[in-house]
Coordinates of C-alpha atoms and ligand atoms in Angstrom, one line a residue:
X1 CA -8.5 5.5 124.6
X2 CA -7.5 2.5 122.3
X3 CA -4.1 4.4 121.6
X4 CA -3.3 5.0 125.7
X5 CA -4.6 2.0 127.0
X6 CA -4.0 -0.7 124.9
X7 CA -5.9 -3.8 123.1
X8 CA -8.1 -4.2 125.7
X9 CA -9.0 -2.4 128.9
X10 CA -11.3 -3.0 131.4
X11 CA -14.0 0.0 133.3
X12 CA -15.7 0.0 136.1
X13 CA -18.4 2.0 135.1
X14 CA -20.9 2.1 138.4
X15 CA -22.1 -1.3 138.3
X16 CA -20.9 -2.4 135.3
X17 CA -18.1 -3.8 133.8
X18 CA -17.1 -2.5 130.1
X19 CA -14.0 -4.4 128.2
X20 CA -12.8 -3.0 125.1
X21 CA -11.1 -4.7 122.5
X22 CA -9.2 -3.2 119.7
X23 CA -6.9 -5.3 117.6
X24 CA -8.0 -7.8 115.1
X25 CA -6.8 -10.5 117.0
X26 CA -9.1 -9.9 120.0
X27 CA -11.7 -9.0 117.4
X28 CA -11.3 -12.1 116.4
X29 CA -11.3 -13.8 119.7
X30 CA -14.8 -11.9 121.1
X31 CA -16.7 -12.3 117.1
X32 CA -15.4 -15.5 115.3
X33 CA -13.6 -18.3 118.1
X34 CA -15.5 -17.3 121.6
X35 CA -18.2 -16.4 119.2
X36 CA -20.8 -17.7 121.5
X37 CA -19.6 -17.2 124.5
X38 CA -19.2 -13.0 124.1
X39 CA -23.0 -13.2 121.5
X40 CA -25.2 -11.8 124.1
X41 CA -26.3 -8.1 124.3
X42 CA -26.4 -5.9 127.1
X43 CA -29.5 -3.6 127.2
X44 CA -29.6 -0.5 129.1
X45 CA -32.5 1.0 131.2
X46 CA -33.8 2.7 127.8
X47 CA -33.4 0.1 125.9
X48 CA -34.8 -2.2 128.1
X49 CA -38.4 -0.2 127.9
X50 CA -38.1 0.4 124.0
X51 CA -37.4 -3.6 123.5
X52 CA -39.8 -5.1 126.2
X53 CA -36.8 -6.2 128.1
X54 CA -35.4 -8.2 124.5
X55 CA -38.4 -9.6 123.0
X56 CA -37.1 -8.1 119.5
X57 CA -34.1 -9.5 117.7
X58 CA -31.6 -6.9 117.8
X59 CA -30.6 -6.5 121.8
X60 CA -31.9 -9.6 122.4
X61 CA -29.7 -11.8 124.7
X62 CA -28.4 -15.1 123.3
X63 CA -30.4 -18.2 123.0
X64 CA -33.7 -19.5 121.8
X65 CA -35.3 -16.3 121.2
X66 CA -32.7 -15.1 119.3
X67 CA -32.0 -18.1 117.1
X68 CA -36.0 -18.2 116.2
X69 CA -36.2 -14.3 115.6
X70 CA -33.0 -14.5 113.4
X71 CA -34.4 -17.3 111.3
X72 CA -37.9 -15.9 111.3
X73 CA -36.5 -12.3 109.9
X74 CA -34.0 -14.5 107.0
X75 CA -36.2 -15.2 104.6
X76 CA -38.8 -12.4 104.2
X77 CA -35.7 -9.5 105.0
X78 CA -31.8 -11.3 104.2
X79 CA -31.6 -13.0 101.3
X80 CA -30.4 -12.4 97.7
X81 CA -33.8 -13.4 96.3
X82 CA -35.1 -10.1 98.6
X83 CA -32.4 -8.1 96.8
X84 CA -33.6 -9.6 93.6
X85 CA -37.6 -9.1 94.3
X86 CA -36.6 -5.7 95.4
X87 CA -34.0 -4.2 93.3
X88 CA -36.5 -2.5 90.8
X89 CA -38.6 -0.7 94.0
X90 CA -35.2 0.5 94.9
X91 CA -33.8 1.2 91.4
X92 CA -37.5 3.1 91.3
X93 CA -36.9 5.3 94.1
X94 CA -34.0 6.6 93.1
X95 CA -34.8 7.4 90.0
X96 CA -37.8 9.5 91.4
X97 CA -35.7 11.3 93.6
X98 CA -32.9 12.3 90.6
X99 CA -36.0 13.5 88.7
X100 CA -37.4 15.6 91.1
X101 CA -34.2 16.7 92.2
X102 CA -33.6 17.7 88.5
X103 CA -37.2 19.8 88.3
X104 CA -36.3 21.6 91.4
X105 CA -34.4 24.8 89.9
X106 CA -33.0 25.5 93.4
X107 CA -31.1 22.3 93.3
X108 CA -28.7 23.3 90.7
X109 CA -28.0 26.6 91.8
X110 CA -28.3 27.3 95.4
X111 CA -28.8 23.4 96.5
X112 CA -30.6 21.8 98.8
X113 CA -30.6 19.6 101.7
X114 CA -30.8 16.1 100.1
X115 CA -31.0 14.3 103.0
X116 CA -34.9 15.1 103.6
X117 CA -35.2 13.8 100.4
X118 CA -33.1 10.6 100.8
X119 CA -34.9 9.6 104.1
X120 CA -38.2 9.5 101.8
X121 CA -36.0 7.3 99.7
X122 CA -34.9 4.9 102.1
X123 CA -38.3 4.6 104.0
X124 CA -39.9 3.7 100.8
X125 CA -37.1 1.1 100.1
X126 CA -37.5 -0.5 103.5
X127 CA -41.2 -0.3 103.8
X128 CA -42.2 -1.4 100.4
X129 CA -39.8 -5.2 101.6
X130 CA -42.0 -4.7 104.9
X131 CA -45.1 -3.7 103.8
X132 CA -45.7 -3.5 100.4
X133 CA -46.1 0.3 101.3
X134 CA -44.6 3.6 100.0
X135 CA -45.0 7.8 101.1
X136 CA -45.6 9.7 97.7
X137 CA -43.7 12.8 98.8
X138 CA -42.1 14.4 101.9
X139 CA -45.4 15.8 103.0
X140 CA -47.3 12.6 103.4
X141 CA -48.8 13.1 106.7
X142 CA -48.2 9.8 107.8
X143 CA -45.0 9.4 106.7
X144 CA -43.8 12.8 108.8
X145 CA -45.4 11.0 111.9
X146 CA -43.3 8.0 111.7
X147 CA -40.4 10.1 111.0
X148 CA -41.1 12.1 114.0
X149 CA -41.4 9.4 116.3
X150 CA -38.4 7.0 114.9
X151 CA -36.5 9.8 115.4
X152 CA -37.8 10.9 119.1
X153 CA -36.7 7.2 120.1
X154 CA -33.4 7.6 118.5
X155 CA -32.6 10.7 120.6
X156 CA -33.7 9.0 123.6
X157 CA -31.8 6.0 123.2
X158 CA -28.8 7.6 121.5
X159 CA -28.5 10.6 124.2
X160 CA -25.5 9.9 127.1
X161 CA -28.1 11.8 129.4
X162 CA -29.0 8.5 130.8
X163 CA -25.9 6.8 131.7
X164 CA -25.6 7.9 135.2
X165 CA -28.8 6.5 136.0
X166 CA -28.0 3.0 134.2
X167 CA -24.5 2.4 135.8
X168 CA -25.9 3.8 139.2
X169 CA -29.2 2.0 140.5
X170 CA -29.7 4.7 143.2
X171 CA -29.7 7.2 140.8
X172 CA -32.2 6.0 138.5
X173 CA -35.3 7.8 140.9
X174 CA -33.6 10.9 138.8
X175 CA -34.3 9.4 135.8
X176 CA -38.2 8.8 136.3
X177 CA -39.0 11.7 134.1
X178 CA -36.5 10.6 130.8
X179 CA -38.0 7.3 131.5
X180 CA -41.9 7.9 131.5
X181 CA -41.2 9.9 128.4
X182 CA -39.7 6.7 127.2
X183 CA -42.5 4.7 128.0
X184 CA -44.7 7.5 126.0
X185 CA -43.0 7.2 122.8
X186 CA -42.9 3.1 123.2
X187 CA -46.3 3.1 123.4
X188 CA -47.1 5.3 121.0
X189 CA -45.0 4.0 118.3
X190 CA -45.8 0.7 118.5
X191 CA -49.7 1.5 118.5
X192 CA -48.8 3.2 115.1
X193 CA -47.2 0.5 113.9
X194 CA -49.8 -1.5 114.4
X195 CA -52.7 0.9 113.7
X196 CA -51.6 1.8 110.3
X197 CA -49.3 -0.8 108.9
X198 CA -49.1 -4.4 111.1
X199 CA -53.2 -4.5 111.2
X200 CA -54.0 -4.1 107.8
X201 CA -51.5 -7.2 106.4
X202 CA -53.2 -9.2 109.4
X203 CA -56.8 -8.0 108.4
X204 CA -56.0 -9.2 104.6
X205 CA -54.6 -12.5 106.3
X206 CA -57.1 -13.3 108.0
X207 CA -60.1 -12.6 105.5
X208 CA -58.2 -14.7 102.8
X209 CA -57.3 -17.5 105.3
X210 CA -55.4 -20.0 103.2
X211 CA -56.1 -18.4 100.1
X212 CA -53.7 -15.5 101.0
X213 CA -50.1 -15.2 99.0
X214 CA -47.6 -14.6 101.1
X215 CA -46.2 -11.0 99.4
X216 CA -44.4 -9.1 101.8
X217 CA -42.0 -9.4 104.9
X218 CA -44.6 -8.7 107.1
X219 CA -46.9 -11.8 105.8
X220 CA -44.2 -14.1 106.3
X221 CA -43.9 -12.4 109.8
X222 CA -47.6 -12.6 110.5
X223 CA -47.0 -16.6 109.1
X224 CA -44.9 -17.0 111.9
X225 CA -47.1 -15.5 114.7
X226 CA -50.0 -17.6 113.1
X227 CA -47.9 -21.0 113.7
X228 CA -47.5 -19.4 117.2
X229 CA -43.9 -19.4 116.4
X230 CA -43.9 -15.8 118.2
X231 CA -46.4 -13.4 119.8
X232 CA -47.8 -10.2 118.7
X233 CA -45.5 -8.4 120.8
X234 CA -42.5 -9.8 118.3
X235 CA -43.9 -9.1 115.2
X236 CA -44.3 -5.4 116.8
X237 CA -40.5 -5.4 117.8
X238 CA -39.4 -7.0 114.6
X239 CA -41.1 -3.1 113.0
X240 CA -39.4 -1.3 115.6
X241 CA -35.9 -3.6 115.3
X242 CA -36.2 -2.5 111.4
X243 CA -37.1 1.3 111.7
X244 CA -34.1 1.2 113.6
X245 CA -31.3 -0.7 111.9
X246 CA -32.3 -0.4 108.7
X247 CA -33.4 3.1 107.9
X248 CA -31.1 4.7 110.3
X249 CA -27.3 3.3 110.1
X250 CA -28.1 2.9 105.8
X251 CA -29.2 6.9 105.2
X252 CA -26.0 8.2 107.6
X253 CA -23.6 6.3 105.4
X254 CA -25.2 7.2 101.9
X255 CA -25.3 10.6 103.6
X256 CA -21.5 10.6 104.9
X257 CA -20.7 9.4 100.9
X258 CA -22.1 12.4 99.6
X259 CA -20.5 14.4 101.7
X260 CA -16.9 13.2 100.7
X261 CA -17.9 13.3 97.4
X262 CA -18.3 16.8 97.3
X263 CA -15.1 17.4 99.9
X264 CA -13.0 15.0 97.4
X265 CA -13.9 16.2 93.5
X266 CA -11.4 14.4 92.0
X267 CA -12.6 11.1 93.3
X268 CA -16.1 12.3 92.1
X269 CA -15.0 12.6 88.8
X270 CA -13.5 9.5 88.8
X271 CA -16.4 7.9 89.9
X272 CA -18.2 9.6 87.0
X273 CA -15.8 8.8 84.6
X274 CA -16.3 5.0 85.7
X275 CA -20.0 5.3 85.4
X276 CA -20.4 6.8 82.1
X277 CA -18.0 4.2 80.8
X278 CA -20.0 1.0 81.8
X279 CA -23.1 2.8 81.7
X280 CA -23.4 5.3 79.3
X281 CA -26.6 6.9 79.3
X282 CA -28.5 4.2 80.9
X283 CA -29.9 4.3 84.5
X284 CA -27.4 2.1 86.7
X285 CA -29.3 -1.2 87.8
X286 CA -28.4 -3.5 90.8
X287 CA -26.8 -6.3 88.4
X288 CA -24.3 -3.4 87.4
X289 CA -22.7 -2.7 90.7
X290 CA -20.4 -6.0 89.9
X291 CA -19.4 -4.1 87.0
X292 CA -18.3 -1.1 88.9
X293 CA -15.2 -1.4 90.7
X294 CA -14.7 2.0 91.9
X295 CA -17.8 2.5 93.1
X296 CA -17.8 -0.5 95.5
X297 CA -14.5 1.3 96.5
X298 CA -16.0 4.4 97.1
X299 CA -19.2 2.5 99.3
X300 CA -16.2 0.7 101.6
X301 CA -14.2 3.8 102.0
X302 CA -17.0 5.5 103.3
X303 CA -17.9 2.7 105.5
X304 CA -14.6 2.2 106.9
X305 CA -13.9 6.1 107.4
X306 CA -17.4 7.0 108.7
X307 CA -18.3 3.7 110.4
X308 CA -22.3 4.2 111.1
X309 CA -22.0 2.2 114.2
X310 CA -17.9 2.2 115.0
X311 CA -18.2 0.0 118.5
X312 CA -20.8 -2.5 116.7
X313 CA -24.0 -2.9 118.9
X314 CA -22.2 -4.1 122.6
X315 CA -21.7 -7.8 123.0
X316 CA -21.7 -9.8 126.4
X317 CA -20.8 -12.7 127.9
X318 CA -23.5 -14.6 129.7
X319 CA -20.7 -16.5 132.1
X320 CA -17.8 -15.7 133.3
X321 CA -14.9 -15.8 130.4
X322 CA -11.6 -15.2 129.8
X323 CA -9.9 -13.2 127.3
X324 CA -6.3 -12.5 125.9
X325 CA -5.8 -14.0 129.6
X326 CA -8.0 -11.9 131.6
X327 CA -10.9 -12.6 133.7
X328 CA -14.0 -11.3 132.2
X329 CA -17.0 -11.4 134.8
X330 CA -20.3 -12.2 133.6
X331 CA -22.5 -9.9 132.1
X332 CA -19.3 -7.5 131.1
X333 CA -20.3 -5.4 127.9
X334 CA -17.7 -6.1 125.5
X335 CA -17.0 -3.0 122.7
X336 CA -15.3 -4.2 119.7
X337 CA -13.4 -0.9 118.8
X338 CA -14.2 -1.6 114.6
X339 CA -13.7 2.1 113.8
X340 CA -10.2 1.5 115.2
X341 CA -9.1 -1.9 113.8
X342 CA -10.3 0.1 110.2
X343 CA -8.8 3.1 111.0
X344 CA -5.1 2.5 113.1
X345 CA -2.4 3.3 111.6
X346 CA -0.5 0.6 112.3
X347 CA -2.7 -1.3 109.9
X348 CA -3.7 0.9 107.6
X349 CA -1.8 3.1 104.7
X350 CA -2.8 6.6 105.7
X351 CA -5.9 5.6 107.6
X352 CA -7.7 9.3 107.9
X353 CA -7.5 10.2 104.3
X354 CA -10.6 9.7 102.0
X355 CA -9.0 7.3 99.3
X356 CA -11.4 4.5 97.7
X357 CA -8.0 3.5 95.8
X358 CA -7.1 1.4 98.8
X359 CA -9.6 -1.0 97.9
X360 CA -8.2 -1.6 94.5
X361 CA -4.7 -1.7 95.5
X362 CA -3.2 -2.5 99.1
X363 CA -6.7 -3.8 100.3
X364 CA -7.8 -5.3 97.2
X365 CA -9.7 -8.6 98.3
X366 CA -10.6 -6.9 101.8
X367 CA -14.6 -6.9 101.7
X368 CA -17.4 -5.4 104.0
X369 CA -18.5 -8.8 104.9
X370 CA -15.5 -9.4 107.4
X371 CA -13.0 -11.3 105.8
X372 CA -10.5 -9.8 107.5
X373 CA -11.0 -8.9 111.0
X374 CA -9.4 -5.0 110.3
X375 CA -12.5 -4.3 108.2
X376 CA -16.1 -5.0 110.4
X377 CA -18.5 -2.3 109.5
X378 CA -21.4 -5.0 109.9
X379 CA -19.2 -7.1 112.7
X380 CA -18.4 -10.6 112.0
X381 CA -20.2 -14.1 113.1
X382 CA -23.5 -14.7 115.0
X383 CA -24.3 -11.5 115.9
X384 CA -23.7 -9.4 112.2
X385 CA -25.7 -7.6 110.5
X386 CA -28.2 -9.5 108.5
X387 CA -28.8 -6.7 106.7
X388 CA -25.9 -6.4 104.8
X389 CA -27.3 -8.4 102.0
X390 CA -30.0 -4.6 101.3
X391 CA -27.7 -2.5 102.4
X392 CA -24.9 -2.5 100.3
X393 CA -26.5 -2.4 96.7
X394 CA -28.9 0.2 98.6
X395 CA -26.0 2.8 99.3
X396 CA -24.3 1.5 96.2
X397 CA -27.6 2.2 93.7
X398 CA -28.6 5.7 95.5
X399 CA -24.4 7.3 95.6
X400 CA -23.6 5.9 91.9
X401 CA -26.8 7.3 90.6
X402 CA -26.3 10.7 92.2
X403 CA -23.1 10.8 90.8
X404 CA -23.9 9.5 87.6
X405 CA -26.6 12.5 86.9
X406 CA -25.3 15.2 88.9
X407 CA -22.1 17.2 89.8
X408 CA -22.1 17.5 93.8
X409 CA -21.1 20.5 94.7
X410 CA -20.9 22.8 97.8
X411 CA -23.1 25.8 98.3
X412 CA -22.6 28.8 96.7
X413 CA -19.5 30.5 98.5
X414 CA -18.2 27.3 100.2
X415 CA -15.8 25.2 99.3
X416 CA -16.1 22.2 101.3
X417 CA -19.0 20.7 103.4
X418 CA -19.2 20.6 107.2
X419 CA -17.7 17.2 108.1
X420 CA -17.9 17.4 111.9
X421 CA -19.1 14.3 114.1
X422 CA -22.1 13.7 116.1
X423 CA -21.7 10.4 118.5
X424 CA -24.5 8.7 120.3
X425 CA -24.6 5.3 122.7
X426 CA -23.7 3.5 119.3
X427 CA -23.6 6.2 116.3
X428 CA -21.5 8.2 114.1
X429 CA -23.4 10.4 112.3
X430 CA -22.9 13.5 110.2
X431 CA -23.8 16.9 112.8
X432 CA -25.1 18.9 110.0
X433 CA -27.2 17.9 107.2
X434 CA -25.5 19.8 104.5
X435 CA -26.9 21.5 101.3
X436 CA -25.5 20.5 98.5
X437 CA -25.5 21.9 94.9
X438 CA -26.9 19.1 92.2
X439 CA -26.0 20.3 88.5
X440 CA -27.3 17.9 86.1
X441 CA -24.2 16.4 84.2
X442 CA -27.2 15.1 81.3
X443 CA -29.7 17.5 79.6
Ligands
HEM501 C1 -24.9 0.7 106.3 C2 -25.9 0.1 106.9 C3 -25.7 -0.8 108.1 C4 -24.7 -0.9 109.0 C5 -23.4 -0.1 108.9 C6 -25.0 -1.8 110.0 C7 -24.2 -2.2 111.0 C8 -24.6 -3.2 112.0 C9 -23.8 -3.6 113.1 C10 -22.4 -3.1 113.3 C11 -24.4 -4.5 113.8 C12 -24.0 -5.2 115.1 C13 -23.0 -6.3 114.8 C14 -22.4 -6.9 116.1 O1 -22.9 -6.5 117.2 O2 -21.5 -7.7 116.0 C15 -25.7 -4.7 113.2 C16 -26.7 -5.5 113.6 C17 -27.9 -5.7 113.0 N1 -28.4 -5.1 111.8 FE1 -27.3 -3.8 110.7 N2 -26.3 -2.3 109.7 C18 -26.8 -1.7 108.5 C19 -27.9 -1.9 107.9 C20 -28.9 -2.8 108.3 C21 -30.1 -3.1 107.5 C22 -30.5 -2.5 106.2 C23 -30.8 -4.0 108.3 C24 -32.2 -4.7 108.1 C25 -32.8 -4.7 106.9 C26 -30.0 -4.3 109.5 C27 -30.4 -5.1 110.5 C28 -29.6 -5.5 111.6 C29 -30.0 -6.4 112.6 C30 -31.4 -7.1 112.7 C31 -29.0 -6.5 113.5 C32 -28.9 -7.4 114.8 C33 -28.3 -8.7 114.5 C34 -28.2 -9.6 115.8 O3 -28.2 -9.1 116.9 O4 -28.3 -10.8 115.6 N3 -28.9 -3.6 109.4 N4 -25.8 -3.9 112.0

């Protein structure tokens, strides 16, 4: 639509007004110098039920709230010293999954879908910062729950099935059945939340009154809600915020690098070659990754070609506005087209081919962080990911150690895996969760 309509377009959709923007310059405009006036979120009639109407972080609108949640959620969940107290958990987890992965006789011959086995990986990395907490195996009861019901809220809030209903009032009555179910699965996920993780921190809390350490994220939460900084209720939506944004938008793009890895065996190699060099034979650590130039290409090129959330989460303005001249009514959801400005090719050398080498060449100096307003995988300015900080030596630690003890191969009698798209109200993931061949490079 970018390509045929320009910049920026407006749509009526129903009752709402949608403005999207797709060069750099409006980018910039919308993220950076009208920063506040477009950092509000628009919710939708699902979100609105799986959020309490914005008491969380994420689709909160702009103001108080927001700023106390954001600052709340920095210190236990965005900071290097976070990285650095949980860099060996992560570095750990890995390392279990290459060895199991290298037990597993089918993995080396007829493969295996590694994904399963990732999303272990990456629940344990999230919910050992949250709470101290890990899932031995993939058949920990509790752990298949929770990945049941994370993902039944993701298909309801990433579904289209709903939009009718949310851009036409009168039409929501037709919607009272998607919506109870929405309800359901609200309520029953934040009971488990609290049941089995939430609880137990607060139990420990309170028994040890001011004898009690602060260990994980959630105790500096639970801090929080104990100054009466924030209610119950936000310390629930801070869980759900996180079971969302972390574990979700982190495992698609470690699981969109594997898959061009294997598509793109020369690059593998490369990437191999590059490991065993500064590496050798020793596992790769989170201090290396500065060390590793071609890896940090691969993790952007991946990013910028399979952008895990390629309109960012939708902005609004609370007032009426203006931009690149136009009137923008208030309360417009505003799209900032990122998957475009990193993917035009007016901007970019060959945009849809798979080729880290950009980032060492043409684009050297162009990082994930938004320093240049082509380049926004996490957005840019107030409303960014905070999360940037985890997930970038997450999906850098998990690919470059995959690669670093396996070859990644298609299935017996395929050459290439299935690259085809799945889109959702924000998402780009992978459609099918591929098997993959792991031959051990080391004996
Ligand atoms: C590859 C992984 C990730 C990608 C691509 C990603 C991308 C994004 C994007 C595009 C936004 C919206 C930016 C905007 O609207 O301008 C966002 C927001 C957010 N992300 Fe991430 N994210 C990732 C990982 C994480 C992780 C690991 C966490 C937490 C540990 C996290 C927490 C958040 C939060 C809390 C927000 C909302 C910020 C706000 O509204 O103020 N994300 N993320």
């Amino acid at each position: 639509m970018a390509k045929r309509f320009g910049d920026i377009f407006h749509l009526l959709m129903g009752v709402r007004n949608l403005v999207v923007v797709s060069s750099p310059e409006l980018a910039r405009e919308v993220l950076h110098a009208q920063g506040v006036e477009f950092g509000s979120r628009t919710r939708n009639v699902v979100l609105d039920i799986f959020t309490g109407k914005g008491q969380d972080m994420v689709f909160t609108v702009y103001g108080d709230h927001w700023r106390k949640m954001r600052r709340i959620m920095t210190v236990p969940f965005f900071t290097n010293k976070v990285v650095q107290q949980n860099r060996e958990g992560w570095e750990e987890e890995i390392r279990l999954l290459v060895e199991e992965l290298r037990r597993n006789p089918k993995a080396a011959k007829e493969g295996v879908v590694i994904r399963r086995r990732l999303q272990l990986m990456m629940y344990n990395n999230m919910f050992r910062i949250m709470f101290d907490r890990r899932f031995e195996s993939e058949d920990n009861p509790l752990f298949n729950k929770l990945k049941a019901i994370n993902f039944e809220r993701s298909r309801l809030s990433q579904s289209f099935e709903f939009n009718y209903g949310d851009f036409i009032p009168v039409l929501r009555p037709f919607l009272r059945g998607y919506l109870n179910r929405c309800r359901e699965v609200k309520e029953r996920r934040l009971r488990l939340f609290h049941e089995q993780f939430v609880a137990e921190r607060k139990k420990m809390m309170e028994e040890q009154g001011s004898k009690f350490e602060l260990k994980c994220a959630m105790d500096h939460i639970l801090d929080a809600e104990r100054r009466g900084e924030i209610n119950y209720d936000n310390v629930l939506y801070i869980v759900e915020n996180i079971n969302v944004a972390a574990l979700e938008t982190t495992l698609w793009s470690i699981e969109w690098g594997i898959a061009e890895l294997v598509n793109h065996p020369a690059i593998q190699i490369k990437l191999r070659r590059e490991l065993d060099t500064v590496l050798g034979s020793a596992q790769l650590t989170e201090p290396d990754l500065v060390r590793l130039p071609y890896l940090n290409a691969v993790v952007k090129e991946t990013l910028r070609l399979r952008m895990a959330i390629p309109l960012l989460v939708p902005h609004m303005n609370l007032h009426d506005a203006k931009l690149a001249g136009f009137d923008v009514p208030a309360e417009s959801k505003i799209l900032v087209n990122a998957w475009w400005l990193a993917n035009n090719p007016a901007l970019w050398k060959d945009p849809e081919q798979f080729r880290p080498e950009r980032f060492l060449q043409e684009e050297a100096g162009v990082e994930a962080n938004g320093n240049d307003f082509r380049f926004l995988p996490f957005g840019v300015g107030r409303r960014s990911c905070p999360g940037i900080v985890l997930a970038l030596p997450i999906i850098g630690i998990s690919l470059g150690c995959l690669v670093h003890n396996f070859e990644l191969l298609p299935p017996p009698g395929k050459d290439r895996v299935d690259m085809a798209e799945k889109a959702g109200q924000f998402s780009l993931q992978i459609m099918t969760h591929s098997t993959v061949v792991c031959k051990p490079t080391k004996l």
